[in-house]
């Protein structure tokens, strides 16, 4: 459980650090970064970074789901290869008839 939380938290923190450093690197963005137009005591630059990181996390989750589905398919295919190597007869379904 600890290893899983480390594996999840580390990329998120690295992603946050990269986005923050990328935003602060440009000098012309510093004035905008600390501006607070909506008077909620949170700088607009921080709000933008949080939004961007949330979008990236959402995208990473979607890709992780795709990888999970692909691994399920790989598992099934691997079982079929093992069965074929053992000589078990398994009818292949083929194309459905119309």
Coordinates of N, CA and C in Angstrom, one line a residue:
X1 N 0.8 -1.2 0.0 CA 0.0 0.0 0.0 C 0.9 1.3 0.0
X2 N 1.9 1.2 0.8 CA 2.8 2.4 0.9 C 3.5 2.6 -0.5
X3 N 3.9 1.5 -1.1 CA 4.6 1.5 -2.4 C 3.7 2.1 -3.4
X4 N 2.4 1.7 -3.4 CA 1.5 2.2 -4.4 C 1.2 3.7 -4.2
X5 N 1.1 4.2 -2.9 CA 0.9 5.6 -2.7 C 2.2 6.4 -3.1
X6 N 3.3 5.8 -2.9 CA 4.6 6.5 -3.4 C 4.6 6.6 -4.9
X7 N 4.2 5.5 -5.6 CA 4.2 5.5 -7.0 C 3.2 6.4 -7.6
X8 N 2.1 6.7 -6.9 CA 1.1 7.6 -7.4 C 1.5 9.1 -7.0
X9 N 2.0 9.3 -5.8 CA 2.2 10.7 -5.4 C 3.5 11.3 -6.0
X10 N 4.5 10.5 -6.3 CA 5.7 11.0 -6.8 C 5.5 11.6 -8.2
X11 N 4.9 11.0 -9.2 CA 4.7 11.6 -10.5 C 3.8 12.9 -10.4
X12 N 2.9 12.9 -9.5 CA 2.0 14.0 -9.3 C 2.8 15.2 -8.8
X13 N 3.7 15.0 -7.8 CA 4.5 16.0 -7.3 C 5.5 16.5 -8.3
X14 N 6.1 15.6 -9.0 CA 7.0 16.0 -10.1 C 6.3 16.9 -11.2
X15 N 5.1 16.4 -11.5 CA 4.3 17.2 -12.5 C 4.0 18.6 -12.0
X16 N 3.6 18.7 -10.7 CA 3.3 20.0 -10.2 C 4.6 20.9 -10.1
X17 N 5.7 20.3 -9.8 CA 6.9 21.1 -9.8 C 7.3 21.6 -11.2
X18 N 7.2 20.7 -12.2 CA 7.5 21.1 -13.5 C 6.6 22.2 -14.0
X19 N 5.3 22.1 -13.8 CA 4.4 23.1 -14.2 C 4.7 24.4 -13.5
X20 N 4.9 24.4 -12.2 CA 5.2 25.6 -11.5 C 6.5 26.3 -11.9
X21 N 7.5 25.5 -12.1 CA 8.8 26.1 -12.5 C 8.7 26.6 -13.9
X22 N 7.9 26.0 -14.8 CA 7.8 26.4 -16.1 C 7.0 27.8 -16.1
X23 N 6.0 27.9 -15.3 CA 5.3 29.2 -15.2 C 6.1 30.3 -14.6
X24 N 6.9 30.0 -13.6 CA 7.7 31.0 -13.0 C 9.0 31.4 -13.7
X25 N 9.4 30.6 -14.7 CA 10.6 30.8 -15.4 C 10.5 32.1 -16.3
X26 N 9.4 32.4 -16.8 CA 9.2 33.5 -17.7 C 9.0 34.8 -16.8
X27 N 9.8 35.8 -17.0 CA 9.7 37.0 -16.1 C 8.4 37.7 -16.4
X28 N 8.0 37.8 -17.6 CA 6.8 38.5 -17.9 C 5.5 37.9 -17.3
X29 N 5.6 36.7 -16.9 CA 4.5 36.0 -16.2 C 4.4 36.3 -14.7
X30 N 5.5 36.8 -14.2 CA 5.5 37.0 -12.7 C 4.5 38.0 -12.3
X31 N 4.3 39.1 -13.1 CA 3.3 40.1 -12.7 C 1.9 39.5 -12.8
X32 N 1.7 38.7 -13.8 CA 0.4 38.0 -13.9 C 0.2 37.0 -12.8
X33 N 1.3 36.3 -12.5 CA 1.3 35.2 -11.6 C 0.7 35.6 -10.2
X34 N 1.2 36.8 -9.7 CA 0.8 37.2 -8.4 C -0.4 38.2 -8.4
X35 N -1.0 38.4 -9.6 CA -2.2 39.2 -9.7 C -3.4 38.5 -9.1
X36 N -4.4 39.2 -8.6 CA -5.6 38.6 -8.0 C -6.8 39.4 -8.4
X37 N -7.3 39.0 -9.6 CA -8.4 39.8 -10.1 C -9.8 39.5 -9.4
X38 N -10.0 38.3 -9.0 CA -11.3 37.9 -8.4 C -11.3 38.1 -6.8
X39 N -10.2 38.7 -6.3 CA -10.2 39.0 -4.8 C -10.5 37.9 -3.9
X40 N -10.0 36.7 -4.2 CA -10.2 35.6 -3.3 C -9.0 35.2 -2.5
X41 N -8.0 36.1 -2.5 CA -6.7 35.9 -1.8 C -5.9 34.7 -2.3
X42 N -6.2 34.2 -3.5 CA -5.4 33.2 -4.1 C -4.9 33.8 -5.4
X43 N -3.6 33.9 -5.6 CA -3.1 34.5 -6.9 C -3.6 33.7 -8.1
X44 N -3.8 34.4 -9.2 CA -4.4 33.8 -10.4 C -3.4 32.8 -11.0
X45 N -2.1 33.0 -10.8 CA -1.2 32.1 -11.4 C -1.3 30.7 -10.7
X46 N -1.5 30.7 -9.4 CA -1.7 29.5 -8.7 C -2.9 28.8 -9.1
X47 N -4.0 29.5 -9.3 CA -5.3 28.9 -9.8 C -5.1 28.3 -11.2
X48 N -4.4 29.0 -12.0 CA -4.1 28.4 -13.4 C -3.3 27.1 -13.3
X49 N -2.3 27.1 -12.4 CA -1.4 25.9 -12.3 C -2.3 24.8 -11.7
X50 N -3.1 25.0 -10.7 CA -4.0 24.0 -10.2 C -4.9 23.4 -11.2
X51 N -5.5 24.3 -12.0 CA -6.4 23.8 -13.1 C -5.6 22.9 -14.1
X52 N -4.4 23.4 -14.5 CA -3.6 22.6 -15.5 C -3.2 21.3 -14.9
X53 N -2.8 21.2 -13.6 CA -2.4 20.0 -13.0 C -3.6 19.0 -12.9
X54 N -4.8 19.6 -12.5 CA -6.0 18.7 -12.5 C -6.3 18.1 -13.8
X55 N -6.2 18.9 -14.9 CA -6.4 18.4 -16.2 C -5.4 17.3 -16.6
X56 N -4.1 17.5 -16.3 CA -3.1 16.5 -16.6 C -3.4 15.2 -15.8
X57 N -3.7 15.4 -14.5 CA -4.0 14.2 -13.7 C -5.2 13.4 -14.3
X58 N -6.2 14.1 -14.7 CA -7.4 13.5 -15.3 C -6.9 12.7 -16.6
X59 N -6.1 13.3 -17.4 CA -5.6 12.7 -18.6 C -4.8 11.4 -18.3
X60 N -3.9 11.5 -17.2 CA -3.1 10.4 -16.8 C -4.0 9.2 -16.4
X61 N -5.1 9.6 -15.6 CA -6.0 8.5 -15.2 C -6.7 7.8 -16.4
X62 N -7.0 8.6 -17.4 CA -7.6 8.0 -18.6 C -6.6 7.1 -19.3
X63 N -5.4 7.5 -19.4 CA -4.4 6.7 -20.0 C -4.1 5.4 -19.2
X64 N -4.2 5.6 -17.9 CA -4.0 4.4 -17.0 C -5.1 3.4 -17.2
X65 N -6.3 3.9 -17.4 CA -7.4 3.0 -17.6 C -7.2 2.2 -19.0
X66 N -6.7 2.9 -20.0 CA -6.4 2.3 -21.3 C -5.4 1.2 -21.1
X67 N -4.3 1.5 -20.3 CA -3.3 0.5 -20.1 C -3.9 -0.7 -19.4
X68 N -4.7 -0.4 -18.4 CA -5.4 -1.5 -17.6 C -6.2 -2.4 -18.6
X69 N -6.9 -1.9 -19.5 CA -7.7 -2.6 -20.4 C -6.8 -3.4 -21.3
X70 N -5.7 -2.8 -21.8 CA -4.7 -3.5 -22.6 C -4.1 -4.7 -21.9
X71 N -3.8 -4.5 -20.6 CA -3.2 -5.6 -19.9 C -4.1 -6.7 -19.7
X72 N -5.4 -6.5 -19.6 CA -6.4 -7.5 -19.5 C -6.4 -8.3 -20.8
X73 N -6.4 -7.6 -22.0 CA -6.4 -8.3 -23.3 C -5.1 -9.1 -23.4
X74 N -4.0 -8.5 -22.9 CA -2.7 -9.2 -23.0 C -2.7 -10.5 -22.2
X75 N -3.3 -10.5 -21.0 CA -3.4 -11.6 -20.2 C -4.2 -12.7 -20.9
X76 N -5.4 -12.4 -21.5 CA -6.2 -13.3 -22.2 C -5.4 -13.9 -23.4
X77 N -4.7 -13.1 -24.1 CA -4.0 -13.5 -25.3 C -2.8 -14.5 -24.9
X78 N -2.2 -14.1 -23.7 CA -1.1 -15.0 -23.2 C -1.6 -16.3 -22.8
X79 N -2.8 -16.4 -22.2 CA -3.4 -17.7 -21.9 C -3.7 -18.5 -23.1
X80 N -4.2 -17.8 -24.2 CA -4.4 -18.5 -25.4 C -3.2 -19.1 -26.0
X81 N -2.1 -18.4 -25.9 CA -0.8 -18.8 -26.5 C -0.3 -20.0 -25.7
X82 N -0.4 -20.0 -24.4 CA 0.0 -21.1 -23.5 C -0.9 -22.3 -23.8
X83 N -2.2 -22.2 -24.0 CA -3.0 -23.3 -24.3 C -2.7 -23.9 -25.6
X84 N -2.3 -23.0 -26.6 CA -1.9 -23.5 -27.9 C -0.6 -24.3 -27.8
X85 N 0.3 -23.8 -27.0 CA 1.6 -24.5 -26.9 C 1.4 -25.8 -26.2
X86 N 0.5 -25.9 -25.3 CA 0.2 -27.2 -24.6 C -0.6 -28.2 -25.4
X87 N -1.1 -27.7 -26.5 CA -1.8 -28.6 -27.5 C -3.3 -28.7 -27.2
X88 N -3.8 -27.8 -26.3 CA -5.3 -27.8 -26.1 C -6.0 -27.3 -27.2
X89 N -7.1 -28.0 -27.6 CA -7.9 -27.5 -28.8 C -8.9 -26.5 -28.2
X90 N -8.9 -25.4 -28.8 CA -9.9 -24.4 -28.5 C -10.3 -23.8 -29.8
X91 N -11.6 -23.9 -30.0 CA -12.2 -23.3 -31.2 C -12.1 -21.8 -31.2
X92 N -11.6 -21.3 -32.3 CA -11.6 -19.8 -32.4 C -12.9 -19.4 -32.9
X93 N -13.4 -18.3 -32.4 CA -14.7 -17.9 -32.7 C -14.9 -17.4 -34.2
X94 N -13.9 -16.6 -34.6 CA -14.0 -16.1 -36.0 C -14.9 -14.9 -36.1
X95 N -15.2 -14.7 -37.4 CA -16.1 -13.5 -37.7 C -17.5 -13.9 -37.5
X96 N -18.3 -13.0 -36.9 CA -19.7 -13.3 -36.7 C -20.5 -13.3 -38.0
X97 N -21.4 -14.2 -38.2 CA -22.2 -14.3 -39.4 C -23.3 -13.3 -39.4
X98 N -23.6 -12.7 -40.5 CA -24.6 -11.7 -40.6 C -25.9 -12.3 -41.0

